[in-house]
Short mmCIF file of N, CA and C in Angstrom, two decimals:
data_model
loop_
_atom_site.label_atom_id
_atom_site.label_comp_id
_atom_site.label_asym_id
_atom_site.label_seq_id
_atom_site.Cartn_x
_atom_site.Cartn_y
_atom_site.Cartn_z
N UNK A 277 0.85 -1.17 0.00
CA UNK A 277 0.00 0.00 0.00
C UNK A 277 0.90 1.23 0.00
N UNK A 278 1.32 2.29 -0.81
CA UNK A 278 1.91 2.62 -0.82
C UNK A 278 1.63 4.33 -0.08
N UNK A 279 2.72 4.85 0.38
CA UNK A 279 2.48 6.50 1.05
C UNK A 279 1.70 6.08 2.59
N UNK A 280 1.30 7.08 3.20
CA UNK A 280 0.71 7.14 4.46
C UNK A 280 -0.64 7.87 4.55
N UNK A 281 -1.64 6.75 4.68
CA UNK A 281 -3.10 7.19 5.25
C UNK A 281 -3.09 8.35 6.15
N UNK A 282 -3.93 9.06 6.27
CA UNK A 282 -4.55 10.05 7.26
C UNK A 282 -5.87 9.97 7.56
N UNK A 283 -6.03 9.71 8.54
CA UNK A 283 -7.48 9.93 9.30
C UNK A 283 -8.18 11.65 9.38
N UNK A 284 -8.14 12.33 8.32
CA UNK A 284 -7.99 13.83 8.39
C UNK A 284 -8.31 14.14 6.86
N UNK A 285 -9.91 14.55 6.90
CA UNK A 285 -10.13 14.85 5.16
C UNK A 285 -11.12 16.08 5.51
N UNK A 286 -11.47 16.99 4.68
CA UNK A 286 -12.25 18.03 4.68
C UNK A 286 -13.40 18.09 3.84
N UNK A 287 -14.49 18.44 3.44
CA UNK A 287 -15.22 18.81 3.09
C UNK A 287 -15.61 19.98 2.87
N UNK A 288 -16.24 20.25 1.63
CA UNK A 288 -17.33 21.52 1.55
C UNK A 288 -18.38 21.86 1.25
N UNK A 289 -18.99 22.07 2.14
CA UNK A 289 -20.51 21.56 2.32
C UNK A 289 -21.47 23.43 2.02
N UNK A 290 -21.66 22.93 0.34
CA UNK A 290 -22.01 24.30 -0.46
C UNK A 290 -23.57 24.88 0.42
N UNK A 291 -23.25 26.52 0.13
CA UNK A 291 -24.31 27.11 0.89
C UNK A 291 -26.10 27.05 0.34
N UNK A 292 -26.92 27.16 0.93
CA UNK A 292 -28.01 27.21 1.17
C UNK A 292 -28.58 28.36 1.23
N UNK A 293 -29.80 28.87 0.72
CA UNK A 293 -30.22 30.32 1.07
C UNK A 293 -29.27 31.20 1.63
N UNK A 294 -29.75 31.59 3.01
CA UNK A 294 -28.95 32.34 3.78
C UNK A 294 -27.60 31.86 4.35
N UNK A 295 -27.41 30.68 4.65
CA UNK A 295 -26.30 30.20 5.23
C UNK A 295 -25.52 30.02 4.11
N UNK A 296 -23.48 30.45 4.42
CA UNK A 296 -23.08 30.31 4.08
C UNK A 296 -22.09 28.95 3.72
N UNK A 297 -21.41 29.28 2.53
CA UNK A 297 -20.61 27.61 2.35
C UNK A 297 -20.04 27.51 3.42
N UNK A 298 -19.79 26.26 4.13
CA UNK A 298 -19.07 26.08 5.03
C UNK A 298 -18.13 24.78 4.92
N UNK A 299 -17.20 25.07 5.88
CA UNK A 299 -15.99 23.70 5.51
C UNK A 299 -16.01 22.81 6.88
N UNK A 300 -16.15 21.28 6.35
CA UNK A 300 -16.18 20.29 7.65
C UNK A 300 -14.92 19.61 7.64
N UNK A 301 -14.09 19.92 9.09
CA UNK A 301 -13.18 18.92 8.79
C UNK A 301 -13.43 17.49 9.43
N UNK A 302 -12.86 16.29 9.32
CA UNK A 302 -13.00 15.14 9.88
C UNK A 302 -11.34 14.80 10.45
N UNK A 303 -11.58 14.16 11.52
CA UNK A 303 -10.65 13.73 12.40
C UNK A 303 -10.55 12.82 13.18
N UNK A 304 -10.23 11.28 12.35
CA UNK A 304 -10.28 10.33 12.85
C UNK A 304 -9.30 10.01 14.53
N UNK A 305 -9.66 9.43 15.22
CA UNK A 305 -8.09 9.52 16.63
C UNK A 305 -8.29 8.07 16.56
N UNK A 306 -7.10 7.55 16.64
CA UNK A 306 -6.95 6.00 17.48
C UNK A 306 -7.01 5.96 18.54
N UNK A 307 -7.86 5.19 19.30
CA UNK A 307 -8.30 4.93 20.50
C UNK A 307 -6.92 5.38 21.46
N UNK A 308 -6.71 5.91 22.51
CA UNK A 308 -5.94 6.12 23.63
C UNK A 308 -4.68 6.69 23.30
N UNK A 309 -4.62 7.20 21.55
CA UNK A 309 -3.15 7.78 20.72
C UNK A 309 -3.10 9.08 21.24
N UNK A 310 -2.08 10.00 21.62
CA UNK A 310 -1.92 10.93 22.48
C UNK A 310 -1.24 11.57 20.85
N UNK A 311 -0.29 11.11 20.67
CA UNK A 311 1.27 11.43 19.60
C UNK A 311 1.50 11.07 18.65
N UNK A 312 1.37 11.85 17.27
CA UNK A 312 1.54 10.93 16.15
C UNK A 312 0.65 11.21 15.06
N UNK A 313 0.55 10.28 13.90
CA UNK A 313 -0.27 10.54 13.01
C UNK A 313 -1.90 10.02 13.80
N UNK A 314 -2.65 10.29 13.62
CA UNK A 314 -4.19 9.89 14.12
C UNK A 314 -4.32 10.14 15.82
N UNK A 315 -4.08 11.31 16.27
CA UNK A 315 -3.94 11.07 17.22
C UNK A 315 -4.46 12.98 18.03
N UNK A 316 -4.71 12.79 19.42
CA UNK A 316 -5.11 14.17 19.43
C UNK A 316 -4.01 14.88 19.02
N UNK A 317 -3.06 14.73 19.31
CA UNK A 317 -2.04 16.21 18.61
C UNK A 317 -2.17 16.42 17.36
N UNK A 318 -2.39 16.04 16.31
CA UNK A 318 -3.09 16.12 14.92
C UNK A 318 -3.83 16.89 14.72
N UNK A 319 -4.89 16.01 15.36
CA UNK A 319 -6.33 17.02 15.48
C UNK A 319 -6.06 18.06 16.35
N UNK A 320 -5.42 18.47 17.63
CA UNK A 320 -5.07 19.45 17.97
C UNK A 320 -4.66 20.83 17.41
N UNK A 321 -3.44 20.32 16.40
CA UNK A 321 -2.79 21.44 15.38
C UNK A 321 -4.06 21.51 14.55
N UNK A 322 -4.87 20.58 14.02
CA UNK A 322 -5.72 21.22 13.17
C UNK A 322 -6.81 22.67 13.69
N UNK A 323 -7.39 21.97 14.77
CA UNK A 323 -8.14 22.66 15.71
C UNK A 323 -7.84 24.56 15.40
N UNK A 324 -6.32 24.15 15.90
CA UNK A 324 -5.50 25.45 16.07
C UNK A 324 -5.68 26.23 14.95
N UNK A 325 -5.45 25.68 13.70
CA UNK A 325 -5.53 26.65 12.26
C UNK A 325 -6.19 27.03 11.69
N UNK A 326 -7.68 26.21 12.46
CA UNK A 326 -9.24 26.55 11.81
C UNK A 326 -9.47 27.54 12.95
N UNK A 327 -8.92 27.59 14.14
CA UNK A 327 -9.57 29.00 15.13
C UNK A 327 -8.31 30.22 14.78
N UNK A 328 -7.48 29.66 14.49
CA UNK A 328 -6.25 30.93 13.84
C UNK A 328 -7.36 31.85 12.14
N UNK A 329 -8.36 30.52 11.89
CA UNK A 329 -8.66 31.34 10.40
C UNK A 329 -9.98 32.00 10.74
N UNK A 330 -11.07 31.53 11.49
CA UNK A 330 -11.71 32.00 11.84
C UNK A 330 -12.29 31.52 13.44
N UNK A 331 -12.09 32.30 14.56
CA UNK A 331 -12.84 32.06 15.81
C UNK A 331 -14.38 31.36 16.07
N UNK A 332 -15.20 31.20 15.25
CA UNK A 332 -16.14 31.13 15.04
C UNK A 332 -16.35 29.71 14.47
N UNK A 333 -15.98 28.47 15.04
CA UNK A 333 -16.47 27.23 14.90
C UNK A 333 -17.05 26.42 15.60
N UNK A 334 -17.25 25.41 15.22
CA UNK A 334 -17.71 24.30 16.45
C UNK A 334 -17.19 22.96 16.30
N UNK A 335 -16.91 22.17 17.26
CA UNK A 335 -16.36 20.74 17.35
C UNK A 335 -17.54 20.18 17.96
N UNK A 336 -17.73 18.65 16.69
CA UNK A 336 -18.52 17.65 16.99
C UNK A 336 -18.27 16.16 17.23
N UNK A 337 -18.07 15.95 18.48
CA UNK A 337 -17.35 14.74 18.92
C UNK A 337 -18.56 13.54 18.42
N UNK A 338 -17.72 12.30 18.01
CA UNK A 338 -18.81 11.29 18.35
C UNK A 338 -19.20 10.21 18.50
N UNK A 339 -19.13 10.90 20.34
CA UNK A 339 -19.78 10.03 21.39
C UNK A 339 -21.11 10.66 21.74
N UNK A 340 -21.76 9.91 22.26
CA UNK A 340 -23.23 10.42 23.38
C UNK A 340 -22.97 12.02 23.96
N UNK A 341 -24.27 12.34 24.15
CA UNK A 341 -24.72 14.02 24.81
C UNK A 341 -24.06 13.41 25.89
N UNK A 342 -24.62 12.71 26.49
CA UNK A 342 -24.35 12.13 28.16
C UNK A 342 -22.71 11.89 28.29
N UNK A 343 -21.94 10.83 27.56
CA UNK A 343 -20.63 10.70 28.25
C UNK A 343 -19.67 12.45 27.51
N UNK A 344 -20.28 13.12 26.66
CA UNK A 344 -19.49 14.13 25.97
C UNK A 344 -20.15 15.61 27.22
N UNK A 345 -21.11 15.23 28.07
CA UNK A 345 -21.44 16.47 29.43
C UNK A 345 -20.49 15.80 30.32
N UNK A 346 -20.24 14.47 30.91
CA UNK A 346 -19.29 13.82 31.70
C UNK A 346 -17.99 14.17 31.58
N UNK A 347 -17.37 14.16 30.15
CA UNK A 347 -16.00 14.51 29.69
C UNK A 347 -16.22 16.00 30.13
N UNK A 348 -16.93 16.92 29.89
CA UNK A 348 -16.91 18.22 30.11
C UNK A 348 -16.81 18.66 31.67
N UNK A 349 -17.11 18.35 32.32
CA UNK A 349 -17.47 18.19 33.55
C UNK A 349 -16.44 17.81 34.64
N UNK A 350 -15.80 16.42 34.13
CA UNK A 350 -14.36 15.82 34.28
C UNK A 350 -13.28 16.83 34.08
N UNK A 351 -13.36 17.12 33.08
CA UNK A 351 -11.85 17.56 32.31
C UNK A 351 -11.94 18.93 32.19
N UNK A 352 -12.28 19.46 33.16
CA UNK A 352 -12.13 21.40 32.63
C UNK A 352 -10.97 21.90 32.94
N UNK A 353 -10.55 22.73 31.96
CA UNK A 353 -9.44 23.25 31.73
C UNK A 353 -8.80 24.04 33.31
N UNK A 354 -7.81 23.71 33.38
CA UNK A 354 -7.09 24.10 34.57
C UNK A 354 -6.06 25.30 34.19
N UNK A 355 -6.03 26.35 34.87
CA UNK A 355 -5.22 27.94 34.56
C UNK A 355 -4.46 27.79 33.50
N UNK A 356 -5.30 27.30 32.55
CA UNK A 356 -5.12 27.48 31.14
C UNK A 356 -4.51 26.96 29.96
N UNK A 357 -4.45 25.64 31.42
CA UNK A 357 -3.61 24.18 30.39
C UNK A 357 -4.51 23.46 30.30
N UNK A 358 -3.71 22.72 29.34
CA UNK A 358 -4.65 21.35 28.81
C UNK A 358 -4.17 20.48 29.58
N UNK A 359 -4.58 19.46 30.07
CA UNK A 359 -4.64 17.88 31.39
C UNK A 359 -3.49 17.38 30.44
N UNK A 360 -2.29 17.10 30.74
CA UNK A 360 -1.24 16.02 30.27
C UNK A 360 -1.49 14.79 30.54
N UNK A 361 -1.02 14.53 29.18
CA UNK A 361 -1.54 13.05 28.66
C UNK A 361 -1.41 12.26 29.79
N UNK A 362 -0.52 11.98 30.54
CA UNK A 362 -0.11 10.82 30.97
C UNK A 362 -0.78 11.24 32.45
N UNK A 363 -1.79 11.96 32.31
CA UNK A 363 -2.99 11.71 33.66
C UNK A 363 -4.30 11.14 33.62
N UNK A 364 -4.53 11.32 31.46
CA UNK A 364 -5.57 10.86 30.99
C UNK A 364 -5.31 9.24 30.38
N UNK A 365 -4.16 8.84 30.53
CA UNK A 365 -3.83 7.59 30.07
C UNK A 365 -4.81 6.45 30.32
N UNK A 366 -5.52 5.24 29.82
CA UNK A 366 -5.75 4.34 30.31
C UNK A 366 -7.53 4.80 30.60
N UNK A 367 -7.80 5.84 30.36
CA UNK A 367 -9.64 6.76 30.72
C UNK A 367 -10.23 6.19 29.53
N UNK A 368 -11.47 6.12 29.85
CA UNK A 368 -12.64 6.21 28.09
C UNK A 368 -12.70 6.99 27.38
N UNK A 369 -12.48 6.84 26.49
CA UNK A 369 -12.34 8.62 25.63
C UNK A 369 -10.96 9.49 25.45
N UNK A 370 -9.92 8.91 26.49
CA UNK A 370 -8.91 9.64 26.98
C UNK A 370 -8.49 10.62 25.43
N UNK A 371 -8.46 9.73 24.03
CA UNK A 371 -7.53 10.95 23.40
C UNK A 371 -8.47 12.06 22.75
N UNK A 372 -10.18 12.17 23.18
CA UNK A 372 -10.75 13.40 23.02
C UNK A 372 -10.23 14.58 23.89
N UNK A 373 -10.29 13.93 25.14
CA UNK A 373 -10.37 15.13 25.66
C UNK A 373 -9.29 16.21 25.92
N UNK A 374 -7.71 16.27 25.25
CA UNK A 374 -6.93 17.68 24.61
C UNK A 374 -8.14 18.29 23.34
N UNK A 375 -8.00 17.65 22.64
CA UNK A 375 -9.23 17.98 21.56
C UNK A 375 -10.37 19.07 22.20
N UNK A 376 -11.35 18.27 23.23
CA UNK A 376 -12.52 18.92 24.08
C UNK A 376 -11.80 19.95 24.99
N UNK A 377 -10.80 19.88 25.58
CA UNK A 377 -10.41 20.91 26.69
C UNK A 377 -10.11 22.06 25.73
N UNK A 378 -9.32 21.72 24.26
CA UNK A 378 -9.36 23.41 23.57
C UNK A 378 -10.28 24.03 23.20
N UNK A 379 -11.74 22.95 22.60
CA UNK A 379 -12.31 23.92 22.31
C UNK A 379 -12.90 24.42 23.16
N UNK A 380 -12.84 24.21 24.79
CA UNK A 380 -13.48 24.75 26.04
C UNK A 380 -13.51 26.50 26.07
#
């Protein structure tokens, strides 16, 4: 198989009446991957370049309303860091939540 897969493709999802075109990105994570290709730091830097282009987005995780209010709830951002990995190691969900704590 040649070159390297990415879990990381975009879309553009053309406008409607009033609403404008808008762009979806996708961001696959491997279960409990902190580092690396597929992994929150990926999606992290991405995160970063879509609020560097415009402030005005939203992240759609997907898991449940219920365990994604739990993660919120759990994991709130502490004087302005994100929870290091190796406290979230071994949790359900563990490599959302750098992902969830930025867009907090």
């Amino acid at each position: 198989r040649g070159g390297a897969g990415f879990a990381t493709c975009a879309f553009t999802v053309p406008s409607r009446g009033p609403t404008p075109e808008q762009t979806l990105f996708v961001a696959g994570l491997n279960e409990g991957k902190f580092f690396g290709q597929d992994s929150a730091e990926e999606t992290l830097k991405l995160v970063e370049r879509v609020a560097q282009h415009s402030p005005e987005y939203t992240l759609l995780f997907g898991i449940s309303d219920r365990r994604l209010a739990e993660l919120e709830q759990d994991n709130k951002v502490k004087q302005g860091r994100l929870t290091p990995s190796r406290d979230l190691e071994g949790r359900l969900h563990c490599e959302m939540i750098p992902v969830l704590q930025a867009g907090m």
